[in-house]
XYZ file of C-alpha atoms in Angstrom:
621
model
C 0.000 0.000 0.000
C 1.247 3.557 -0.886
C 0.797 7.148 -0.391
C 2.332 9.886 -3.174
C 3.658 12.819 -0.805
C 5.464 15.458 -2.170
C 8.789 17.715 -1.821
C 9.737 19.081 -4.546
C 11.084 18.877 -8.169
C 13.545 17.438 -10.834
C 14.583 17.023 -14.521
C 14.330 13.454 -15.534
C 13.527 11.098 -18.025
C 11.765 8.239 -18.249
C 13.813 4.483 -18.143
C 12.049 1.833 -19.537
C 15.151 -0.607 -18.282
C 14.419 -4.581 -16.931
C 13.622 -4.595 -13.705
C 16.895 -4.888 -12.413
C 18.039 -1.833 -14.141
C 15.362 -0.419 -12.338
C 16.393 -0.739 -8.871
C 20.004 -0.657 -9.085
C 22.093 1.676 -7.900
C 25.829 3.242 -8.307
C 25.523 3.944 -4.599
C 26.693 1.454 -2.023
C 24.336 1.178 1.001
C 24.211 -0.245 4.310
C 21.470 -2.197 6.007
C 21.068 -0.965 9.771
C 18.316 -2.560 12.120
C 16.217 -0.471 13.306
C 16.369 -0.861 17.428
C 14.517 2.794 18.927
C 16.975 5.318 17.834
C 15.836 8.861 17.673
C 18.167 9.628 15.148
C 19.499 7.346 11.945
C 21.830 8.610 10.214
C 22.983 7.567 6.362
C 20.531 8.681 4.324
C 20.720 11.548 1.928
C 19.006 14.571 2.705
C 16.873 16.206 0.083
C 20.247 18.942 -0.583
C 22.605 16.357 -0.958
C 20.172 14.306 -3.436
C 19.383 17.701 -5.307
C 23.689 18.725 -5.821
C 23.686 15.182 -7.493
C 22.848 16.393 -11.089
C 22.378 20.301 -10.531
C 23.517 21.805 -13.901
C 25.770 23.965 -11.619
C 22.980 25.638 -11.049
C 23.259 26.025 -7.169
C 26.284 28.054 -7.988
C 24.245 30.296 -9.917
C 21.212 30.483 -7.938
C 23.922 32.008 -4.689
C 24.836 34.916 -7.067
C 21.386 35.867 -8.288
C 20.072 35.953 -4.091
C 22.878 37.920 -3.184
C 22.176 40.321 -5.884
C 18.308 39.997 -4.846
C 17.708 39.555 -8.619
C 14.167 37.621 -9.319
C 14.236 34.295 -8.270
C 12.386 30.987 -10.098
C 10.289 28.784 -7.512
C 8.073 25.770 -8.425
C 5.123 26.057 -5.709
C 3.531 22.661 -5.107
C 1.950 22.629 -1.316
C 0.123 26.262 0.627
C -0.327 26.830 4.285
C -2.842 29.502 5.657
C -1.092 31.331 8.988
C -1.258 34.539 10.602
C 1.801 37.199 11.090
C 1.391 39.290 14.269
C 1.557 43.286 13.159
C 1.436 45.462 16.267
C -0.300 42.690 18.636
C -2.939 42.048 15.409
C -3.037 38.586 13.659
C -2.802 39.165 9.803
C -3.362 36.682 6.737
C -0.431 35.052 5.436
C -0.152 32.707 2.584
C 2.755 29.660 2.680
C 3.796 28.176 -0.304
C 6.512 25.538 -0.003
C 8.208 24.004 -3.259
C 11.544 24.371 -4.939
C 13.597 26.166 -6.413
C 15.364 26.232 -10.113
C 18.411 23.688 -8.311
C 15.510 21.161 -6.750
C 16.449 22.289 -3.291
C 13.658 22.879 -1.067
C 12.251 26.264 -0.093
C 8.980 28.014 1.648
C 7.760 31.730 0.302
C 5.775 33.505 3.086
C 3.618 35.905 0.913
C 2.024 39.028 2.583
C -0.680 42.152 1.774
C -3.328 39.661 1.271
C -6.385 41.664 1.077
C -8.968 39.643 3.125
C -12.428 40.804 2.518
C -16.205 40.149 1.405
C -18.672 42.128 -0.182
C -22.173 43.476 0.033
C -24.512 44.955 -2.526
C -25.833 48.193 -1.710
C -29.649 48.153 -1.887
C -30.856 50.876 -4.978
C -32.966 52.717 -2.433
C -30.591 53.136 0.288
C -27.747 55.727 0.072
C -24.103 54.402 1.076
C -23.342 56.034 4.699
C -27.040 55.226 5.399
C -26.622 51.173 3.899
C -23.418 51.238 6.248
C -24.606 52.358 9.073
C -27.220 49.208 9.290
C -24.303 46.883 8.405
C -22.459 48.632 11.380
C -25.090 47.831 13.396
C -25.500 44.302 12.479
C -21.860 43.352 13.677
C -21.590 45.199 16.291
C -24.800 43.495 18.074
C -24.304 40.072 16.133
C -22.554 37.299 17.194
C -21.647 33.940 14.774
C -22.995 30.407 15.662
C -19.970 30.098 18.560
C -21.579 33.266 20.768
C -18.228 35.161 18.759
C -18.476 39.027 17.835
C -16.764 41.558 15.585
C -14.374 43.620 17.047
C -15.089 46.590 14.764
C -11.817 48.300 15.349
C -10.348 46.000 13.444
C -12.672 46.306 10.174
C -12.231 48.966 7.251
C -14.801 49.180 4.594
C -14.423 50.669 1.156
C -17.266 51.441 -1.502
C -16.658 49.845 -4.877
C -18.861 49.433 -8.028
C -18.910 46.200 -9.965
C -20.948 44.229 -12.262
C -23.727 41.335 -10.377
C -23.765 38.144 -11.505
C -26.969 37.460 -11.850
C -29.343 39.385 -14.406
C -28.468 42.035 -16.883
C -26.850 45.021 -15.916
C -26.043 47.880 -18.197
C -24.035 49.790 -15.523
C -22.037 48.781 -12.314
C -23.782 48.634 -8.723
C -22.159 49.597 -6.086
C -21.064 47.541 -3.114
C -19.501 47.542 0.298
C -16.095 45.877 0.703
C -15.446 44.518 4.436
C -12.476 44.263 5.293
C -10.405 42.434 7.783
C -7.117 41.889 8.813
C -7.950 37.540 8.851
C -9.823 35.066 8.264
C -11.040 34.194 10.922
C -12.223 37.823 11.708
C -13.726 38.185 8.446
C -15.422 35.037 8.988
C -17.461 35.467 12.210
C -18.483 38.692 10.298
C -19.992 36.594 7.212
C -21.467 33.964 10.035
C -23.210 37.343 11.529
C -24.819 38.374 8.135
C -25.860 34.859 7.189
C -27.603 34.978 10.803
C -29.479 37.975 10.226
C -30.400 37.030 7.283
C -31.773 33.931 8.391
C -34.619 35.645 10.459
C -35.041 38.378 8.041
C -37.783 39.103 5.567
C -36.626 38.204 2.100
C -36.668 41.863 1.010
C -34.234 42.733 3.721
C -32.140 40.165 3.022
C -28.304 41.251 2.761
C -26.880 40.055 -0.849
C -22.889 39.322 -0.599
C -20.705 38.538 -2.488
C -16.370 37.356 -2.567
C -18.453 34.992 0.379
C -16.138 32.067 0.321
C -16.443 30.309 3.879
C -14.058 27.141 3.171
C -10.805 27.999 3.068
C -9.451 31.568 1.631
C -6.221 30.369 -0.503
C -8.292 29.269 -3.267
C -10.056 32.649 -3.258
C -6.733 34.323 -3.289
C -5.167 32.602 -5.594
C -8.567 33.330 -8.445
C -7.992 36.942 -7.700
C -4.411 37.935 -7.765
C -3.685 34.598 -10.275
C -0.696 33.748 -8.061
C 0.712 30.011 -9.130
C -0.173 27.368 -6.126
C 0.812 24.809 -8.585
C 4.111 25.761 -10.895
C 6.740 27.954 -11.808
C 6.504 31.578 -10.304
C 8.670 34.563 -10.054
C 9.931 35.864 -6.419
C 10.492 39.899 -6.806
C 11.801 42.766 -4.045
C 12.120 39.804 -1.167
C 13.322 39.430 2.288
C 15.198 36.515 2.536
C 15.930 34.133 5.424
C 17.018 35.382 9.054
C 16.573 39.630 7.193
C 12.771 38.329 7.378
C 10.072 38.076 10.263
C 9.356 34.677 9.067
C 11.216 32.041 11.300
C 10.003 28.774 10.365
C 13.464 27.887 8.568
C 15.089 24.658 9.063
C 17.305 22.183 7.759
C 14.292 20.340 6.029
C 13.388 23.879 3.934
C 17.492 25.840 3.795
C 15.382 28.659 2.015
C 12.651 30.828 3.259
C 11.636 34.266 1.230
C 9.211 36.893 2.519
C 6.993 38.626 -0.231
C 4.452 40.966 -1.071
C 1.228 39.292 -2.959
C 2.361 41.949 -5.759
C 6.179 40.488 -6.196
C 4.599 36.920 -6.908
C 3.929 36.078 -10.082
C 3.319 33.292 -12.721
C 6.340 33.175 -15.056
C 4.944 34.089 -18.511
C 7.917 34.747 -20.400
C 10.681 32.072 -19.508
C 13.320 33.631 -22.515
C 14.999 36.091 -20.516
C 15.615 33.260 -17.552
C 17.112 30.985 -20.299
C 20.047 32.914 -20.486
C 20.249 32.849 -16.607
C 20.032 29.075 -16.262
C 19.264 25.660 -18.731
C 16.513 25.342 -19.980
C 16.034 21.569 -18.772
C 15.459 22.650 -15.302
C 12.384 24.401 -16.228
C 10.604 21.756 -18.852
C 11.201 18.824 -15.949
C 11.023 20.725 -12.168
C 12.677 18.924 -9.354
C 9.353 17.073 -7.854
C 10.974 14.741 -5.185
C 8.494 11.873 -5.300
C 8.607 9.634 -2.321
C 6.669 5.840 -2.307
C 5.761 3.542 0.358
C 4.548 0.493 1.593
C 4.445 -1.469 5.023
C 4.074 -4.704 6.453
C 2.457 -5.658 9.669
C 2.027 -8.649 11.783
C 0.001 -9.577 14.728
C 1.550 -12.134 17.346
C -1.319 -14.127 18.282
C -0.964 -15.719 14.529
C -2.758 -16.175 11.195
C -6.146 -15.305 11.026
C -5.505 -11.839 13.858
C -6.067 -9.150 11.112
C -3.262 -6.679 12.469
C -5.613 -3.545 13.847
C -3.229 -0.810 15.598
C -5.426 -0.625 18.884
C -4.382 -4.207 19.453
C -0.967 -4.596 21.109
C 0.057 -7.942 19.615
C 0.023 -5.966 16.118
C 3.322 -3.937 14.820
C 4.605 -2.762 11.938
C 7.702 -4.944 11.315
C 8.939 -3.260 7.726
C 8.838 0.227 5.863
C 9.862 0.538 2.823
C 10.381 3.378 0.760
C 11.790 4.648 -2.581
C 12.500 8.080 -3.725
C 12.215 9.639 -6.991
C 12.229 12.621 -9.712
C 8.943 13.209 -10.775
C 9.131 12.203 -14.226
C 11.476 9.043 -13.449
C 10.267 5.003 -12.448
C 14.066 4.694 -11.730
C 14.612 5.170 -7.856
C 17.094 7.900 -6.619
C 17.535 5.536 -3.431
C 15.834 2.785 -1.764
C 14.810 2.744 2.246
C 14.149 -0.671 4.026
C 13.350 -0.425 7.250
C 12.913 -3.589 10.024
C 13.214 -4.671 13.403
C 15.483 -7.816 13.026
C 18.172 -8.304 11.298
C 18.186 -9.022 7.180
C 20.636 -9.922 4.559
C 22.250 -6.478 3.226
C 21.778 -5.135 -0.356
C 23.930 -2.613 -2.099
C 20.388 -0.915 -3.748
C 19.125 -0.519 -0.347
C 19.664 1.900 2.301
C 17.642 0.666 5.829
C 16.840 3.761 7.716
C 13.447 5.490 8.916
C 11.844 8.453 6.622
C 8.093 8.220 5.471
C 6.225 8.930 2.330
C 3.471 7.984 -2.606
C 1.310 4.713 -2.243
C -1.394 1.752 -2.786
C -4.307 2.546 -0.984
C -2.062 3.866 2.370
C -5.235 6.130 3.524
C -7.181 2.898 3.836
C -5.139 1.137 5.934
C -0.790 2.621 6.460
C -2.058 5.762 7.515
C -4.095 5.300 9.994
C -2.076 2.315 10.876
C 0.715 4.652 11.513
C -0.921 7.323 13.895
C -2.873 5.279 15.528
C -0.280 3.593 17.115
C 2.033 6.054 17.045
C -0.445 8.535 19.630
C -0.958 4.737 21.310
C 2.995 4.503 21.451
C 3.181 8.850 22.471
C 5.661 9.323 20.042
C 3.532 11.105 17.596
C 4.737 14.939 17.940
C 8.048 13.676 17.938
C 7.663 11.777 14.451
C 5.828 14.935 13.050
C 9.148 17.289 14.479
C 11.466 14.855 12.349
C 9.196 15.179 9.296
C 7.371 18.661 8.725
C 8.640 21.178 6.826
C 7.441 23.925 9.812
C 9.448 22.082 12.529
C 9.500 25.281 14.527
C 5.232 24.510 15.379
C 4.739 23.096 19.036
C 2.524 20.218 18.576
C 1.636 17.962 20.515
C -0.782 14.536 19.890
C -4.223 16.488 20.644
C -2.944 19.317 18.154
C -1.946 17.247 15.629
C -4.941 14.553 15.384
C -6.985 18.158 15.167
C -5.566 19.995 12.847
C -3.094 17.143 10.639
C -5.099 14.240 10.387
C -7.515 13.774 8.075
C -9.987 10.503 9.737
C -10.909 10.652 12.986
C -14.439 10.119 14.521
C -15.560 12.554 17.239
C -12.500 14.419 19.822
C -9.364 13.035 19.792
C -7.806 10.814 22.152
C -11.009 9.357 23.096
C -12.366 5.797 22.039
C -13.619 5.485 18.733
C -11.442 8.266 17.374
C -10.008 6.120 14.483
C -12.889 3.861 13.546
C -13.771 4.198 9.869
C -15.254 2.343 7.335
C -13.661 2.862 3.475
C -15.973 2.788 1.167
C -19.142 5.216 2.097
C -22.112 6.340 0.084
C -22.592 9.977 -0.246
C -25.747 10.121 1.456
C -23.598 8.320 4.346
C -21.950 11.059 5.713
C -22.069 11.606 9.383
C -22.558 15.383 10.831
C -19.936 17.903 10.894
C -17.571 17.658 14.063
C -16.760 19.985 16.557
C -13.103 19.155 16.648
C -10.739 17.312 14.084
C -10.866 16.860 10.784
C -12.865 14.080 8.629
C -11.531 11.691 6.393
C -12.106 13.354 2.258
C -14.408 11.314 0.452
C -12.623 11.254 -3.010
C -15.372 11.024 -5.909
C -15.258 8.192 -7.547
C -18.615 7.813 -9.788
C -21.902 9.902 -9.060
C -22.754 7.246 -6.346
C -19.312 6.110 -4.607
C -16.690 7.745 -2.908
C -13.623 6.564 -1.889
C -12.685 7.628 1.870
C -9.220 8.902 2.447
C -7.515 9.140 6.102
C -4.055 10.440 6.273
C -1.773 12.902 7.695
C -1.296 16.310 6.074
C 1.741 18.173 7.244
C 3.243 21.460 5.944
C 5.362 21.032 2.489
C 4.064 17.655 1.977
C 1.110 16.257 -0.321
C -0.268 12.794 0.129
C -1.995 10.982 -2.673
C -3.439 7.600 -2.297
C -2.421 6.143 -6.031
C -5.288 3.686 -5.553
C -7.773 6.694 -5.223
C -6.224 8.355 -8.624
C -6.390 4.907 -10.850
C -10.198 4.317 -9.267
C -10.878 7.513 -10.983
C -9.158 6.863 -14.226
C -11.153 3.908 -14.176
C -14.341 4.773 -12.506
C -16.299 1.835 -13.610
C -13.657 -1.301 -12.686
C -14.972 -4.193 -11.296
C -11.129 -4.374 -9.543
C -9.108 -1.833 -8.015
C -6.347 -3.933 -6.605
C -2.451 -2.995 -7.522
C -1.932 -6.310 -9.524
C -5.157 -5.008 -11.474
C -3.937 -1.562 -12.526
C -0.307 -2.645 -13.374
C -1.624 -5.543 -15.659
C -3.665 -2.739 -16.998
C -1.079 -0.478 -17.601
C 1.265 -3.262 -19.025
C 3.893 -2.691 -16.246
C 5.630 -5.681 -14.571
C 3.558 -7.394 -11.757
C 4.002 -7.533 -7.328
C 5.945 -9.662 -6.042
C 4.949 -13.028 -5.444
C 4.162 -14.293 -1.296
C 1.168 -15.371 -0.040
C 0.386 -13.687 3.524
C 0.984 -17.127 5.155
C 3.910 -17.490 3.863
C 5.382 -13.822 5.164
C 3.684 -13.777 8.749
C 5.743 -17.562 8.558
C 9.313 -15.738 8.008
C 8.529 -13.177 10.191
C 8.058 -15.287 13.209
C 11.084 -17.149 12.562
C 12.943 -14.564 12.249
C 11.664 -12.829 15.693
C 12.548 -15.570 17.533
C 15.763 -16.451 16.561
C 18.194 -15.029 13.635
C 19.630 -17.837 11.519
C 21.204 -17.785 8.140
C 17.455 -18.871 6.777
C 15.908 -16.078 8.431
C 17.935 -13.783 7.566
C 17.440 -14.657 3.997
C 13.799 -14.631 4.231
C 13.971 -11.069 5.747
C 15.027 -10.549 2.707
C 12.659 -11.747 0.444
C 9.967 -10.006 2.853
C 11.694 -6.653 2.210
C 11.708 -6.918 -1.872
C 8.461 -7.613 -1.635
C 7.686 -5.056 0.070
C 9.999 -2.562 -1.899
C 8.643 -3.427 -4.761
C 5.062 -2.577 -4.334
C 6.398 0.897 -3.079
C 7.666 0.826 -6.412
C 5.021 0.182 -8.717
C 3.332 2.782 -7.559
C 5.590 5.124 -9.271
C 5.472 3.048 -12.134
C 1.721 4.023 -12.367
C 2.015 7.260 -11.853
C 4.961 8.036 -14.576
C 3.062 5.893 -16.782
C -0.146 7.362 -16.665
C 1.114 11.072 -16.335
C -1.049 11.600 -13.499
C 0.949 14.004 -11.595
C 1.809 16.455 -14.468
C -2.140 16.084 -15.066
C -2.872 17.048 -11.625
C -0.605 20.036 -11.964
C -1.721 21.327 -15.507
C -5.554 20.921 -13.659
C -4.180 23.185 -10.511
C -2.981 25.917 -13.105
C -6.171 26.490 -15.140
C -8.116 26.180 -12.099
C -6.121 28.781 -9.596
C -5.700 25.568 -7.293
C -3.406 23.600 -5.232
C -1.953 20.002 -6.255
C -3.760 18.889 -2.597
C -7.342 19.998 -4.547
C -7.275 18.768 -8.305
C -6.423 14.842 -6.188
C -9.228 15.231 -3.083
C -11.884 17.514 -4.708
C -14.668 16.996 -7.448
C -14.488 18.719 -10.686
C -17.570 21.150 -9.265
C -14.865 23.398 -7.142
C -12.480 23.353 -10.157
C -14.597 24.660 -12.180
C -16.593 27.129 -9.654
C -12.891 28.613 -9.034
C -12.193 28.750 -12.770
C -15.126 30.304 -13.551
C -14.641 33.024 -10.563
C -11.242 33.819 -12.030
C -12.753 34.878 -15.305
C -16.152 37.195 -13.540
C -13.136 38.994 -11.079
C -11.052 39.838 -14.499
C -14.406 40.980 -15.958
C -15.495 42.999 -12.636
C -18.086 40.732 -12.102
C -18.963 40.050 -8.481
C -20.333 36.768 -7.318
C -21.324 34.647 -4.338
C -19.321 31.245 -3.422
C -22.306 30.211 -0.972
C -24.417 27.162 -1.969
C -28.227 28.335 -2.655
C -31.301 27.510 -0.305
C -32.978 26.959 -2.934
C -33.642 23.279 -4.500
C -34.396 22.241 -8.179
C -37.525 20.428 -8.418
C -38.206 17.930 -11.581
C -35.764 15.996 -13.435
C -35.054 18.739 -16.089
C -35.669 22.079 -14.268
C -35.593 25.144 -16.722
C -36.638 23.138 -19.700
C -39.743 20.628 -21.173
C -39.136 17.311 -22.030
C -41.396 15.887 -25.087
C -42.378 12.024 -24.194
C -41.075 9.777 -26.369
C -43.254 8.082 -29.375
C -42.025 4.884 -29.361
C -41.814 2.501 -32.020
C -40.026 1.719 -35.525
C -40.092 5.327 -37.900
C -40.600 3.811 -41.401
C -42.069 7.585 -42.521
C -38.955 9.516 -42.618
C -35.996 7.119 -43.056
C -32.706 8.468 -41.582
C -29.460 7.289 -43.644
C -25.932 9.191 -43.616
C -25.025 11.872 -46.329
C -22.103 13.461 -45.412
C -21.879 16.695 -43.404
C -23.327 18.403 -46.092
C -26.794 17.465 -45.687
C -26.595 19.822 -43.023
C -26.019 22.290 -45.330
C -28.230 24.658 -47.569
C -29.015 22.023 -50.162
């Protein structure tokens, strides 16, 4: 089982070697058994893998930031924050990726207007239309008893074109506007109250209402890329910025107005600066995995994390270019002790996969908050190290799946395949699993962790939507599909068998078979980047993300209905056409609402024959 998660990316081209070819490796590795270590070392980090093959273009990138000349980023992953300013919490935008060399790097993007609008009424003047809206906020309070504290809200008075009907001249409106989101949403909460108990003539009409989450919104309306190459302009750059969130994990952190990030347009003039190559095939560090578990009392004990006979006994991993099957390096990691291999490397890390948000994922944290260790295993892996989390924190606000509060029973229950009239109520803390649409009538429920800098995609999820009507949906399936070389062959009986053995007692046999349980398991980590090269998906995602003013993490979780809301509500801001994001009250009766259906007259037409003529029969003949 596998999970895609990304880092960042890389020129590379596709090897369609033997298998062997595949996996092997110039590098040497070592195989080191895993025993409780907080620390492995051996593996390359992300800088060293990215200096491999750079095109001497880290050389070049050093000049061009100490000459603060514009900088090439590839954005690929966003993270909504605040920035304090004079004891106030203002809107900040993240967007991790990586630069022109493949090394990785965070932009912190500021002078995000956050705002919504409201139509003034024809028969009200402005200051007196304001004055009620005044009044509205300052005696309202949103669904959580919350109010507005109007110091802290500007307004201006703007004229734009409604969405609805036909309007020879602008109307005007009322911008609100707030320093965050959070403040700006309480405010729309308070309107949508009101309006609620208000006669429909005094109903409040807004509009730039988005109440999900305000990236997507800010990305339609100043067309920054959350999905490819972008320009950084007049930045602050590392420690000379406010931003501290830089560590080891992201060596690069630039601080930017929203106006000094752009969408590269024109990529002639940065030809000349570096090779072309690194721009046609961006450094996307790709990682796979896959894990094995086993359950003590024997064959037949599914392994379920709550239980504390079940483990997870391997990890496996493989790490790759976007564009490229063949792996950079191989991870293996295991408890007892295994015959070594030069391709492999055996050292903790974690992340692309076969269905790993049905079952690895939750696997995972589950008994990693079981185990406490949680917050430490998210320190050692987010990009934003410098966040104080702790287990309650991070089954809140990272993981996508749980049931109800955290830490309490019945947090991590789920069920993966759900009907979308299934869905239980909206919680009051945590976050629920994304039901990934399938088909009209099934959606595919995805549990995993989301951390800063990092996207997850479940490749089983992606193929079940390529294929939307398969009777299978297994990994041996889609890679006979797809003509790409099969699993590897051991039964379940046969692994939990080796396992034991080797548990109990290391022999030259065991060791052996340790073996053969870790290329199995490498190997379906494997595959799944097989698939995805294969197929294209990720570019597709990408391409998707651009034409929609998106994020990668959207065009694989959402249904095409936000894509093309947001796409559409890029093209009414250009035109000064205002709009509202809020679903309608309103229900469509009938099958066909809006138009009439004749009945059919059935039976054979022998009348008026129909035969084929060539497109010109539809002509003027």
């Amino acid at each position: 089982m596998t999970q895609s998660d990304f880092f960042e990316d890389a020129p590379a081209l596709f090897h369609p070697e033997a298998e062997k070819e595949k996996t092997s490796s110039k590098r040497s590795g070592r195989v080191i058994r895993y025993g409780g270590e907080s620390y492995l070392a051996g593996i390359s980090a992300r800088d060293k893998l990215a200096m491999r093959n750079d095109e001497s273009s880290t050389l070049t990138l050093k000049v061009e930031i100490a000459n603060r000349r514009d900088i090439p980023f590839v954005s690929y992953d966003i993270e909504e924050a605040k920035e304090y300013i004079n004891k106030i919490p203002h809107y900040v935008l993240r967007i991790y990726g990586h630069l022109i060399n493949g090394q990785k790097a965070v932009v912190t993007i500021t002078g995000i207007k956050v705002f919504f609008d409201i139509r003034v009424p024809e028969n009200l003047s402005i200051p007196k239309f304001w004055s009620k809206i005044k009044g509205i906020l300052t005696t309202g309070k949103d669904n959580q008893g919350n109010r507005v504290n109007m110091n802290l809200i500007r307004r201006e008075c703007i004229k734009a074109y409604p969405i609805r009907g036909y309007h020879a001249e602008k109307k005007s409106y009322l911008r609100i506007i707030a320093p965050n989101k959070d403040i700006r949403f309480t405010a729309l909460d308070i309107i949508s109250n009101y309006n609620s108990e208000a006669d429909p003539e005094c109903k409040i009409e807004t509009a730039s209402d988005d109440t999900g989450t305000y990236y997507r919104k800010v990305a339609r309306e100043y067309r920054i890329p959350l999905s490819g190459w972008g320009l950084i302009r007049d930045y602050k750059y590392n420690f000379g910025a406010p931003y501290y969130a830089r560590s080891h994990l992201c060596p690069h952190a630039f601080y930017v107005h929203i106006k000094n990030f752009c969408p590269i347009d024109d990529f002639g003039p940065l030809y000349g600066i570096y090779l072309s190559s690194l721009f046609t095939r961006d450094r996307a560090l790709v990682l796979t995995w896959d894990i094995e578990t086993y359950d003590s009392r024997g064959l037949g004990n599914f392994p379920e994390a709550k239980n504390d006979t079940s483990q997870v006994f391997t990890i496996c991993m493989t790490l790759h270019w976007k564009d490229d099957p063949k792996p950079l390096e191989q991870i293996c990691l295991v408890d007892v002790e295994t015959a070594p291999n030069p391709r492999w490397t055996t050292i903790i890390y974690i992340q692309l996969g076969f269905n790993d948000s049905g079952y690895d994922w939750p696997f995972i944290v589950e008994k990693a908050t079981k185990l406490e260790v949680l917050g430490w295993m998210i320190q050692q892996i987010s990009a934003n190290p410098h966040k104080k989390a702790n287990a309650q924190s991070i089954l809140t606000w990272n993981y996508f799946g749980g049931t109800g509060k955290p830490l309490t029973n019945g947090f991590f229950q789920k069920s993966q395949w759900v009907k979308k009239t299934d869905r239980s109520p909206k919680k009051i803390l945590g976050r629920d699993s994304i039901n990934i649409k399938i088909h009209p009538t099934l959606d595919f429920e995805s549990s995993f962790l989301k951390l800063p800098g990092c996207v997850p995609i479940d490749v089983r999820a992606s193929f079940m939507q390529l294929h939307p009507h398969s009777e299978k949906t297994s990994l041996k399936f889609f890679l006979e599909k797809c003509g790409l070389d099969g699993k590897a062959d051991m039964p379940m009986s046969k692994l939990w068998k080796y396992y034991s053995e080797a548990r109990n007692g290391t022999s030259d046999s065991s060791v052996k078979n340790m073996h053969e349980i870790v290329n199995y398991c490498v190997i379906d980590a494997l595959r799944c980047q097989e698939l995805m090269v294969k197929n294209n998906v990720i570019n597709d995602y990408r391409e998707v993300a651009s034409i929609a003013h998106i994020s990668l993490f959207d065009t694989h979780y959402y249904a095409i209905g936000m894509k093309v809301g947001n796409l559409l509500g890029a093209e009414a801001w250009a035109e000064d056409i205002l709009f509202s994001m809020k679903t309608s009250d309103q229900k469509a009766s009938g099958k066909f609402p809006g138009a009439y259906v004749f009945p059919p007259e059935k039976g054979l037409e022998n009348k008026r024959p129909v035969t084929e003529d060539g497109l010109n029969t539809f002509g003027g003949r």
